[in-house]
Each structure stands twice: as structure tokens, then as C-alpha cells.
Amino acid sequence: MKFQCQSCQAVFRVDDSKVPTRGAYGRCPNCRERIFVRDDLALPETPDSVAQAEPAFRPAAASPDQPAAPAPKPSPAAAPKPRSGVARERFRTTFMAVYALSSLVPTLILLYIAFQIIAPRLTPGQAPAIMDTLTYALLGMLLIPFLGFMLMSWWMRSLEQLTEKIRLKTSEVLQEKIQITEKNELVALEQHIDGLYDELQDKIDQLNAYSEQLVESKQKLSELSITDELTRLNSRRQFDRLLRAEFDRAARNKRPLSLIMLEIHDFDEYAKAFGIPAGDGLLKGMSHLIRDYVGKSGLPFRYGESDFAILLPEVGIEAAAETAQKIVDATLLTIKSVGRGEEPGKTSIGCGVALLPPGLADPGSEVERCRESAAKAARGKVFILPPKKTR
């Protein structure tokens, strides 16, 4: 017989001569997962049964002309059945019959002894007293087993009602309905509980998958909110958030904070002349230049459509102006290279550099002043703003 492991999909051949008559467990030689030799005749999972069944498995290459059919998905109803005990209906029925007979046999023996052996030897005066005692003893011997029989019957009815209630409840939850093939309450309970456990595991796996997707989506949204999608620089929103933080830190530590604003003049005409991909390439190339020249000492941002901002903590205005000039010179070369060497027309770049002194009431106003200077700056020039008077 050929079987297929549900975990690794490997095909195995099982030797019938090595399989017990009531079935066996085994472990897949490939992934070592426990599998059943026969779903309909399965032994309880014990070390002896596993050791007995494991030699029956050996790899079998699937024939190309007769591929092995995939095994059906195991269902909770295919769980192993107990071999004995109260869980089997036949055992319970036999137990109740034996219990009733064992309760009647002592009574019958007592009656036989009383009427066949004791009664003939009694005198007429002794018979009434002994018969009264014997009657009470017989009633006690019948009453106690009867009460035990009623208690066991009540327990079985309660078990049947519990099984039916669980069946009705699980039928509303389980996606795959469980088919009970025999009137066996404990086996039915075991199958329903196994089904609920499998369903719970599926839901937990789905919940974990949804949680991972949610975390990934949250990370992507967080990254998109602070990063420009085209240039991969920090966004305008991130600039507004970090400007106040860096300004307060510089004022607290009494360290300089410089600002560089870069603007590509007539960017729309450039994109119209050379195409939108060329315009995007210019922005990407400029972002790479900014990263190269600023390094880890500055914070670059895409401020607008064709505007860039750079915060330089602990950098004086002279060093900031030198860095800005290097970026401007390299950007002019990038404009020509992206345009395939053609004349870029009026397209150029302007730059404004400012020092944000600690006494500023609103650093945003200095940012706008520096941006206006970049827009008015001559082609390829860096305009250094005079320090703004503070109180």
C-alpha cells in the first residue's frame, strides 16, 4: 500500500505483512512526523505501537505511469478509537448486564440456601423470626444494587446530553462537520474536542498571519509618512517634525545649527523638454549627491516638488556654505548628464544657506527666508543669508 505524508508530501510504501491487524502508527522517514498506517483501524499512540509500526515504512518512488494519489486531509473523525474501557458502547452495555447479574446472583443464592437448606431444619416457632430477618436482608441486597444501577443510568444519560450539546455547539463553529459513526459518547466528545482544537489552531495561525501583515503594513505606512517615495529622503512632514527638535537641542547645548535650501529653477520646463522620467532621474541623482556630500553629519529632506532642505547640526555657516557649493556644482553636471548632454535651457539650481541662532522665536520663518533666497539666487550660486537679529 502507498501512503503520502501530509506534512512533506513524500510517498511511502507500507508492507502489509508488517502492519498489525488493527492498524499501526508510524513516523515519516523524511520529516519524522507521526502518521497513520490505516485511518480506520488505528492503535492508540504508545511507544510500543510506534516502534512496532515504524519498520513498516520505507520510501517508495512514485511510478511515472501511476502517480500516487494524495491522501485525503485528516479530519477529527479519524482519531484513534480506544480499544477498551467505558468509552466503548459494547463495553458499557456488557458492564451494565454483568452488574445487574452480579447483583441478582447473591440474592438467588441466599434464597436457595434459605428455602432448601435452612427452612427444612427449622421448628415452627423459629421460622417466623428467621423469615423476617431474611426478608429485610433480601430487600437490602436488592435495594443497594438498584440504586447503583439508577446512578449509573443517570450518569450515562447526562453524558449523552453533554455530547449532544457539544455537537450542536461545535456544528456552529467548525467549518468541517464531524460525522459520528457509532453511539459512543466519549469517542464523540474526543472527536469534537479534537475538531475544536484543530479549528482553534487554524484560527491562531490565521491571527498570527494577520498580525504579521498588520505589523508590516504599519511599518510601511510609518516609513511612507516620513520618507519621500521617489528620492527616499525624509519627507516635508518629517522636516517640520525634526526642525523644532534640532533647533531646541542646538539652543540647549549652545551649538550651531545651519540650514541649506536648494531649489531647481524651471524644473517644469526641464521635465517637459526631456520627459518626466528625465525629471525623476534628476531628482534621484540630486538626492544621491546630497547623501554623498552630507553623509551622517546632516539630515536631508525633500521639501517640495523641486526643493531640498538640509539641516546640519553642530556645523557653522562657513562649512555649510562650502558643502552647499559642492552640491550645487555637482548638480549642474547632473542636469546635463540626465539631459543627454543637451543644453538644459533655463534650468539651473540656486541655494540659500542660513544659520539658525538660538534666540529665534520661530525657526520656520527663517526657513522660508532661506527658501526665497535659494529661489532668487543666480545660476549655480550659493547665497549666504545674514544672521537675523534676535532679542
Tab-separated table of C-alpha atoms in Angstrom:
chain	number	residue	atom	x	y	z
A	1	MET	CA	0.000	0.000	0.000
A	2	LYS	CA	1.159	3.537	-0.779
A	3	PHE	CA	0.566	6.483	1.504
A	4	GLN	CA	1.539	10.147	1.338
A	5	CYS	CA	2.782	12.191	4.287
A	6	GLN	CA	0.577	15.255	4.779
A	7	SER	CA	3.498	17.351	6.083
A	8	CYS	CA	6.197	16.870	3.432
A	9	GLN	CA	4.058	15.224	0.683
A	10	ALA	CA	6.531	12.316	0.448
A	11	VAL	CA	5.173	8.989	-0.856
A	12	PHE	CA	5.796	5.788	1.129
A	13	ARG	CA	5.087	2.111	0.632
A	14	VAL	CA	3.743	0.075	3.555
A	15	ASP	CA	4.323	-3.666	3.716
A	16	ASP	CA	1.059	-5.398	4.685
A	17	SER	CA	2.934	-8.203	6.369
A	18	LYS	CA	4.485	-5.765	8.861
A	19	VAL	CA	1.272	-3.941	9.716
A	20	PRO	CA	-0.698	-5.247	12.747
A	21	THR	CA	-4.207	-6.475	12.110
A	22	ARG	CA	-5.727	-3.478	13.873
A	23	GLY	CA	-3.524	-0.899	12.172
A	24	ALA	CA	-0.463	0.939	13.398
A	25	TYR	CA	1.228	4.273	13.753
A	26	GLY	CA	4.463	5.210	12.072
A	27	ARG	CA	6.784	8.130	11.516
A	28	CYS	CA	7.668	9.592	8.155
A	29	PRO	CA	11.358	8.793	7.430
A	30	ASN	CA	11.638	12.177	5.688
A	31	CYS	CA	10.188	14.673	8.198
A	32	ARG	CA	9.658	12.334	11.213
A	33	GLU	CA	6.025	13.386	11.565
A	34	ARG	CA	3.647	10.818	13.107
A	35	ILE	CA	1.201	9.370	10.578
A	36	PHE	CA	-1.314	6.534	10.499
A	37	VAL	CA	-0.904	3.342	8.514
A	38	ARG	CA	-4.678	2.856	8.430
A	39	ASP	CA	-7.073	5.581	9.447
A	40	ASP	CA	-9.992	3.196	10.002
A	41	LEU	CA	-8.014	0.727	12.153
A	42	ALA	CA	-5.623	2.731	14.311
A	43	LEU	CA	-3.982	1.693	17.548
A	44	PRO	CA	-3.508	4.111	20.462
A	45	GLU	CA	-0.272	6.053	20.258
A	46	THR	CA	2.124	4.274	22.605
A	47	PRO	CA	5.888	3.768	22.390
A	48	ASP	CA	5.338	0.072	21.662
A	49	SER	CA	2.869	0.685	18.834
A	50	VAL	CA	5.076	3.359	17.279
A	51	ALA	CA	8.152	1.131	17.483
A	52	GLN	CA	6.158	-1.750	16.045
A	53	ALA	CA	4.823	0.287	13.122
A	54	GLU	CA	7.904	2.319	12.239
A	55	PRO	CA	9.769	-0.520	10.425
A	56	ALA	CA	6.752	-0.904	8.141
A	57	PHE	CA	7.561	2.413	6.440
A	58	ARG	CA	10.165	2.748	3.730
A	59	PRO	CA	10.496	5.288	0.883
A	60	ALA	CA	8.869	4.359	-2.398
A	61	ALA	CA	9.475	6.271	-5.604
A	62	ALA	CA	6.214	7.196	-7.295
A	63	SER	CA	5.751	5.408	-10.617
A	64	PRO	CA	5.570	7.868	-13.557
A	65	ASP	CA	2.727	5.984	-15.219
A	66	GLN	CA	0.782	5.553	-11.996
A	67	PRO	CA	1.333	8.502	-9.660
A	68	ALA	CA	0.311	8.089	-6.078
A	69	ALA	CA	-2.950	9.799	-5.249
A	70	PRO	CA	-2.668	12.368	-2.460
A	71	ALA	CA	-4.053	11.224	0.825
A	72	PRO	CA	-7.219	12.985	1.975
A	73	LYS	CA	-6.941	15.664	4.585
A	74	PRO	CA	-7.216	14.053	8.019
A	75	SER	CA	-10.340	15.036	9.878
A	76	PRO	CA	-11.068	14.942	13.592
A	77	ALA	CA	-13.342	11.912	12.979
A	78	ALA	CA	-10.273	9.863	12.006
A	79	ALA	CA	-8.874	9.998	15.535
A	80	PRO	CA	-7.817	6.667	17.079
A	81	LYS	CA	-10.541	4.765	18.913
A	82	PRO	CA	-9.963	3.366	22.389
A	83	ARG	CA	-9.683	-0.411	22.429
A	84	SER	CA	-11.435	-0.900	25.741
A	85	GLY	CA	-12.913	0.926	28.669
A	86	VAL	CA	-16.052	2.902	29.340
A	87	ALA	CA	-15.567	4.751	26.052
A	88	ARG	CA	-16.889	1.772	24.052
A	89	GLU	CA	-20.643	1.299	23.864
A	90	ARG	CA	-20.392	-2.502	23.751
A	91	PHE	CA	-18.283	-2.498	26.880
A	92	ARG	CA	-20.740	-0.251	28.700
A	93	THR	CA	-23.670	-2.462	27.738
A	94	THR	CA	-21.822	-5.590	28.844
A	95	PHE	CA	-20.782	-3.912	32.058
A	96	MET	CA	-24.370	-2.971	32.922
A	97	ALA	CA	-25.560	-6.519	32.218
A	98	VAL	CA	-22.812	-8.054	34.338
A	99	TYR	CA	-23.543	-5.541	37.090
A	100	ALA	CA	-27.222	-6.485	37.127
A	101	LEU	CA	-26.466	-10.220	37.125
A	102	SER	CA	-23.830	-9.870	39.832
A	103	SER	CA	-26.408	-8.089	41.973
A	104	LEU	CA	-29.034	-10.829	41.487
A	105	VAL	CA	-26.772	-13.872	41.899
A	106	PRO	CA	-26.104	-13.378	45.657
A	107	THR	CA	-29.815	-12.862	46.212
A	108	LEU	CA	-30.688	-16.066	44.359
A	109	ILE	CA	-28.027	-17.989	46.272
A	110	LEU	CA	-29.374	-16.634	49.552
A	111	LEU	CA	-32.921	-17.661	48.616
A	112	TYR	CA	-31.752	-21.140	47.653
A	113	ILE	CA	-29.913	-21.607	50.941
A	114	ALA	CA	-32.839	-20.243	52.942
A	115	PHE	CA	-35.565	-22.409	51.402
A	116	GLN	CA	-33.611	-25.567	50.559
A	117	ILE	CA	-31.237	-25.901	53.498
A	118	ILE	CA	-32.292	-23.728	56.434
A	119	ALA	CA	-36.102	-23.814	56.213
A	120	PRO	CA	-36.459	-27.636	56.412
A	121	ARG	CA	-34.424	-27.710	59.650
A	122	LEU	CA	-36.430	-25.015	61.446
A	123	THR	CA	-39.107	-25.674	64.022
A	124	PRO	CA	-42.486	-23.977	63.657
A	125	GLY	CA	-41.525	-21.477	66.372
A	126	GLN	CA	-38.202	-20.472	64.796
A	127	ALA	CA	-39.437	-19.991	61.225
A	128	PRO	CA	-41.274	-16.596	61.636
A	129	ALA	CA	-38.322	-14.855	63.334
A	130	ILE	CA	-35.764	-16.074	60.814
A	131	MET	CA	-38.021	-15.306	57.854
A	132	ASP	CA	-38.441	-11.678	58.975
A	133	THR	CA	-34.671	-11.215	59.203
A	134	LEU	CA	-34.183	-12.913	55.864
A	135	THR	CA	-36.772	-10.652	54.225
A	136	TYR	CA	-35.009	-7.476	55.384
A	137	ALA	CA	-31.663	-8.828	54.175
A	138	LEU	CA	-33.097	-9.617	50.748
A	139	LEU	CA	-34.634	-6.154	50.450
A	140	GLY	CA	-31.286	-4.555	51.335
A	141	MET	CA	-29.428	-6.714	48.845
A	142	LEU	CA	-31.881	-5.697	46.101
A	143	LEU	CA	-32.168	-2.000	47.015
A	144	ILE	CA	-28.457	-1.144	47.078
A	145	PRO	CA	-27.675	-2.563	43.585
A	146	PHE	CA	-30.840	-0.933	42.257
A	147	LEU	CA	-29.681	2.473	43.490
A	148	GLY	CA	-26.259	1.898	41.927
A	149	PHE	CA	-27.886	0.887	38.659
A	150	MET	CA	-30.016	4.055	38.650
A	151	LEU	CA	-26.991	6.259	39.370
A	152	MET	CA	-25.034	4.738	36.501
A	153	SER	CA	-28.004	5.139	34.154
A	154	TRP	CA	-28.332	8.779	35.181
A	155	TRP	CA	-24.600	9.303	34.549
A	156	MET	CA	-24.888	7.798	31.066
A	157	ARG	CA	-27.892	9.960	30.204
A	158	SER	CA	-26.011	13.044	31.382
A	159	LEU	CA	-23.072	12.045	29.211
A	160	GLU	CA	-25.345	11.617	26.194
A	161	GLN	CA	-26.931	15.029	26.799
A	162	LEU	CA	-23.489	16.626	27.149
A	163	THR	CA	-22.355	15.007	23.908
A	164	GLU	CA	-25.424	16.256	22.064
A	165	LYS	CA	-24.986	19.775	23.439
A	166	ILE	CA	-21.318	19.853	22.389
A	167	ARG	CA	-22.259	18.518	18.958
A	168	LEU	CA	-24.787	21.312	18.471
A	169	LYS	CA	-22.337	23.961	19.668
A	170	THR	CA	-19.399	22.728	17.604
A	171	SER	CA	-21.532	22.412	14.473
A	172	GLU	CA	-21.909	26.204	14.560
A	173	VAL	CA	-18.142	26.747	14.857
A	174	LEU	CA	-16.393	24.032	12.895
A	175	GLN	CA	-16.020	24.530	9.170
A	176	GLU	CA	-15.774	20.781	8.562
A	177	LYS	CA	-18.661	18.886	10.114
A	178	ILE	CA	-17.798	15.821	12.192
A	179	GLN	CA	-19.637	12.629	11.289
A	180	ILE	CA	-20.118	10.251	14.227
A	181	THR	CA	-20.382	6.658	13.005
A	182	GLU	CA	-21.334	4.983	16.299
A	183	LYS	CA	-23.182	5.751	19.507
A	184	ASN	CA	-20.111	6.252	21.618
A	185	GLU	CA	-20.265	9.324	23.804
A	186	LEU	CA	-16.661	9.538	24.951
A	187	VAL	CA	-15.313	8.940	21.458
A	188	ALA	CA	-17.734	11.585	20.155
A	189	LEU	CA	-16.550	14.021	22.819
A	190	GLU	CA	-12.938	13.285	21.935
A	191	GLN	CA	-13.619	13.857	18.243
A	192	HIS	CA	-15.470	17.115	18.877
A	193	ILE	CA	-12.721	18.377	21.181
A	194	ASP	CA	-10.087	17.418	18.606
A	195	GLY	CA	-12.089	19.280	15.983
A	196	LEU	CA	-12.309	22.357	18.194
A	197	TYR	CA	-8.588	22.142	18.894
A	198	ASP	CA	-7.753	21.939	15.185
A	199	GLU	CA	-10.120	24.819	14.461
A	200	LEU	CA	-8.522	26.852	17.246
A	201	GLN	CA	-5.063	26.162	15.856
A	202	ASP	CA	-6.204	27.280	12.394
A	203	LYS	CA	-7.655	30.484	13.833
A	204	ILE	CA	-4.472	31.134	15.808
A	205	ASP	CA	-2.383	30.641	12.668
A	206	GLN	CA	-4.666	32.993	10.742
A	207	LEU	CA	-4.495	35.534	13.565
A	208	ASN	CA	-0.690	35.342	13.613
A	209	ALA	CA	-0.606	35.816	9.839
A	210	TYR	CA	-2.953	38.808	10.091
A	211	SER	CA	-0.827	40.244	12.908
A	212	GLU	CA	2.332	39.945	10.824
A	213	GLN	CA	0.600	41.604	7.885
A	214	LEU	CA	-0.650	44.357	10.175
A	215	VAL	CA	2.840	44.970	11.570
A	216	GLU	CA	4.315	45.071	8.057
A	217	SER	CA	1.587	47.447	6.872
A	218	LYS	CA	2.137	49.668	9.893
A	219	GLN	CA	5.875	49.770	9.223
A	220	LYS	CA	5.298	50.610	5.564
A	221	LEU	CA	2.820	53.365	6.451
A	222	SER	CA	5.206	54.757	9.039
A	223	GLU	CA	8.028	54.708	6.513
A	224	LEU	CA	5.879	56.368	3.846
A	225	SER	CA	4.835	59.091	6.271
A	226	ILE	CA	8.437	60.133	6.934
A	227	THR	CA	10.129	59.161	3.630
A	228	ASP	CA	9.691	60.549	0.143
A	229	GLU	CA	8.790	57.719	-2.213
A	230	LEU	CA	10.832	58.950	-5.195
A	231	THR	CA	14.072	60.178	-3.652
A	232	ARG	CA	13.946	58.087	-0.423
A	233	LEU	CA	14.862	61.218	1.516
A	234	ASN	CA	12.995	62.424	4.567
A	235	SER	CA	9.655	63.998	3.726
A	236	ARG	CA	8.369	67.525	4.370
A	237	ARG	CA	6.334	66.253	7.301
A	238	GLN	CA	9.469	64.812	8.872
A	239	PHE	CA	11.263	68.125	8.291
A	240	ASP	CA	8.592	70.055	10.187
A	241	ARG	CA	8.839	67.499	12.987
A	242	LEU	CA	12.628	67.487	13.311
A	243	LEU	CA	13.209	71.212	12.774
A	244	ARG	CA	11.884	72.201	16.196
A	245	ALA	CA	13.619	69.245	17.897
A	246	GLU	CA	17.025	70.036	16.384
A	247	PHE	CA	16.591	73.759	16.995
A	248	ASP	CA	15.786	73.217	20.680
A	249	ARG	CA	18.689	70.783	21.073
A	250	ALA	CA	21.135	73.240	19.480
A	251	ALA	CA	19.887	76.060	21.707
A	252	ARG	CA	20.106	73.868	24.799
A	253	ASN	CA	23.648	72.715	24.025
A	254	LYS	CA	24.677	76.125	22.678
A	255	ARG	CA	25.835	74.566	19.419
A	256	PRO	CA	25.353	75.955	15.874
A	257	LEU	CA	22.619	74.712	13.550
A	258	SER	CA	22.904	75.510	9.833
A	259	LEU	CA	20.268	75.214	7.127
A	260	ILE	CA	20.749	74.661	3.384
A	261	MET	CA	17.863	75.184	0.956
A	262	LEU	CA	18.266	74.032	-2.672
A	263	GLU	CA	15.832	74.772	-5.490
A	264	ILE	CA	15.947	73.633	-9.115
A	265	HIS	CA	14.949	76.588	-11.277
A	266	ASP	CA	12.475	75.970	-14.119
A	267	PHE	CA	12.157	72.284	-13.264
A	268	ASP	CA	8.806	72.009	-15.069
A	269	GLU	CA	10.368	73.182	-18.348
A	270	TYR	CA	13.159	70.648	-17.916
A	271	ALA	CA	10.693	67.786	-17.395
A	272	LYS	CA	8.636	68.988	-20.362
A	273	ALA	CA	11.681	69.171	-22.635
A	274	PHE	CA	13.332	65.875	-21.704
A	275	GLY	CA	10.364	63.912	-20.336
A	276	ILE	CA	9.030	63.021	-16.916
A	277	PRO	CA	11.481	60.081	-16.476
A	278	ALA	CA	14.367	62.501	-17.026
A	279	GLY	CA	12.912	64.844	-14.413
A	280	ASP	CA	12.567	61.994	-11.935
A	281	GLY	CA	16.110	60.937	-12.731
A	282	LEU	CA	17.339	64.446	-11.989
A	283	LEU	CA	15.638	64.429	-8.588
A	284	LYS	CA	17.042	60.988	-7.767
A	285	GLY	CA	20.520	61.995	-8.872
A	286	MET	CA	20.385	65.126	-6.765
A	287	SER	CA	19.244	63.114	-3.733
A	288	HIS	CA	22.253	60.805	-4.161
A	289	LEU	CA	24.580	63.799	-4.349
A	290	ILE	CA	23.115	65.267	-1.189
A	291	ARG	CA	23.627	61.994	0.666
A	292	ASP	CA	27.202	61.702	-0.573
A	293	TYR	CA	28.254	65.217	0.427
A	294	VAL	CA	26.282	65.459	3.656
A	295	GLY	CA	26.954	61.951	4.959
A	296	LYS	CA	25.936	61.222	8.526
A	297	SER	CA	26.528	64.756	9.748
A	298	GLY	CA	23.327	66.190	8.235
A	299	LEU	CA	19.647	65.478	7.779
A	300	PRO	CA	18.483	65.753	4.127
A	301	PHE	CA	14.831	66.333	3.191
A	302	ARG	CA	12.749	66.736	0.059
A	303	TYR	CA	10.990	69.952	0.924
A	304	GLY	CA	8.837	70.476	-2.185
A	305	GLU	CA	8.459	69.317	-5.768
A	306	SER	CA	11.886	70.661	-6.753
A	307	ASP	CA	13.123	71.897	-3.364
A	308	PHE	CA	15.520	70.217	-0.956
A	309	ALA	CA	16.413	71.124	2.616
A	310	ILE	CA	19.399	70.062	4.713
A	311	LEU	CA	19.783	70.501	8.461
A	312	LEU	CA	23.400	70.478	9.652
A	313	PRO	CA	23.612	70.182	13.457
A	314	GLU	CA	26.853	71.435	15.034
A	315	VAL	CA	28.063	72.846	11.679
A	316	GLY	CA	28.935	76.521	11.249
A	317	ILE	CA	27.679	78.627	8.367
A	318	GLU	CA	31.080	78.673	6.589
A	319	ALA	CA	31.306	74.874	6.490
A	320	ALA	CA	27.660	74.693	5.457
A	321	ALA	CA	28.267	77.120	2.570
A	322	GLU	CA	31.238	75.051	1.389
A	323	THR	CA	29.145	71.868	1.402
A	324	ALA	CA	26.328	73.661	-0.416
A	325	GLN	CA	28.674	74.852	-3.164
A	326	LYS	CA	29.910	71.297	-3.766
A	327	ILE	CA	26.337	70.064	-4.086
A	328	VAL	CA	25.438	72.885	-6.494
A	329	ASP	CA	28.443	72.238	-8.754
A	330	ALA	CA	27.759	68.512	-8.878
A	331	THR	CA	24.070	69.117	-9.548
A	332	LEU	CA	24.809	71.293	-12.589
A	333	LEU	CA	26.747	68.385	-14.079
A	334	THR	CA	23.879	66.054	-13.247
A	335	ILE	CA	21.430	68.302	-15.083
A	336	LYS	CA	23.455	67.983	-18.278
A	337	SER	CA	24.040	64.237	-17.917
A	338	VAL	CA	20.373	63.461	-17.360
A	339	GLY	CA	19.523	65.626	-20.381
A	340	ARG	CA	21.861	63.513	-22.552
A	341	GLY	CA	24.371	66.357	-22.821
A	342	GLU	CA	21.895	68.800	-24.344
A	343	GLU	CA	21.584	72.367	-23.169
A	344	PRO	CA	19.197	72.472	-20.221
A	345	GLY	CA	17.901	75.901	-21.171
A	346	LYS	CA	16.934	77.994	-18.186
A	347	THR	CA	17.107	75.055	-15.808
A	348	SER	CA	19.641	75.669	-13.062
A	349	ILE	CA	19.944	75.448	-9.310
A	350	GLY	CA	20.004	78.053	-6.606
A	351	CYS	CA	20.990	77.701	-2.984
A	352	GLY	CA	20.487	79.590	0.238
A	353	VAL	CA	22.416	78.990	3.458
A	354	ALA	CA	21.400	80.325	6.855
A	355	LEU	CA	22.410	79.937	10.462
A	356	LEU	CA	19.548	79.393	12.900
A	357	PRO	CA	20.517	81.327	16.025
A	358	PRO	CA	19.226	80.123	19.397
A	359	GLY	CA	17.136	83.216	20.070
A	360	LEU	CA	14.714	82.754	17.141
A	361	ALA	CA	11.096	82.779	18.169
A	362	ASP	CA	10.007	80.891	15.054
A	363	PRO	CA	12.648	78.927	13.095
A	364	GLY	CA	10.063	78.314	10.362
A	365	SER	CA	10.225	81.959	9.313
A	366	GLU	CA	13.984	81.640	8.784
A	367	VAL	CA	13.372	78.539	6.662
A	368	GLU	CA	11.031	80.490	4.368
A	369	ARG	CA	13.532	83.345	4.133
A	370	CYS	CA	16.276	80.899	3.168
A	371	ARG	CA	13.994	79.273	0.590
A	372	GLU	CA	13.231	82.622	-1.024
A	373	SER	CA	16.960	83.311	-1.227
A	374	ALA	CA	17.505	79.977	-2.984
A	375	ALA	CA	14.779	80.834	-5.494
A	376	LYS	CA	16.337	84.236	-6.223
A	377	ALA	CA	19.947	83.073	-6.225
A	378	ALA	CA	21.842	83.260	-9.507
A	379	ARG	CA	22.553	80.140	-11.505
A	380	GLY	CA	24.954	77.872	-9.656
A	381	LYS	CA	25.448	80.373	-6.833
A	382	VAL	CA	25.165	79.976	-3.087
A	383	PHE	CA	23.599	82.878	-1.211
A	384	ILE	CA	24.545	83.189	2.449
A	385	LEU	CA	21.856	84.918	4.469
A	386	PRO	CA	22.994	87.461	7.025
A	387	PRO	CA	22.163	86.371	10.561
A	388	LYS	CA	18.775	87.508	11.718
A	389	LYS	CA	18.744	89.776	14.718
A	390	THR	CA	17.345	88.157	17.835
A	391	ARG	CA	16.376	89.502	21.204
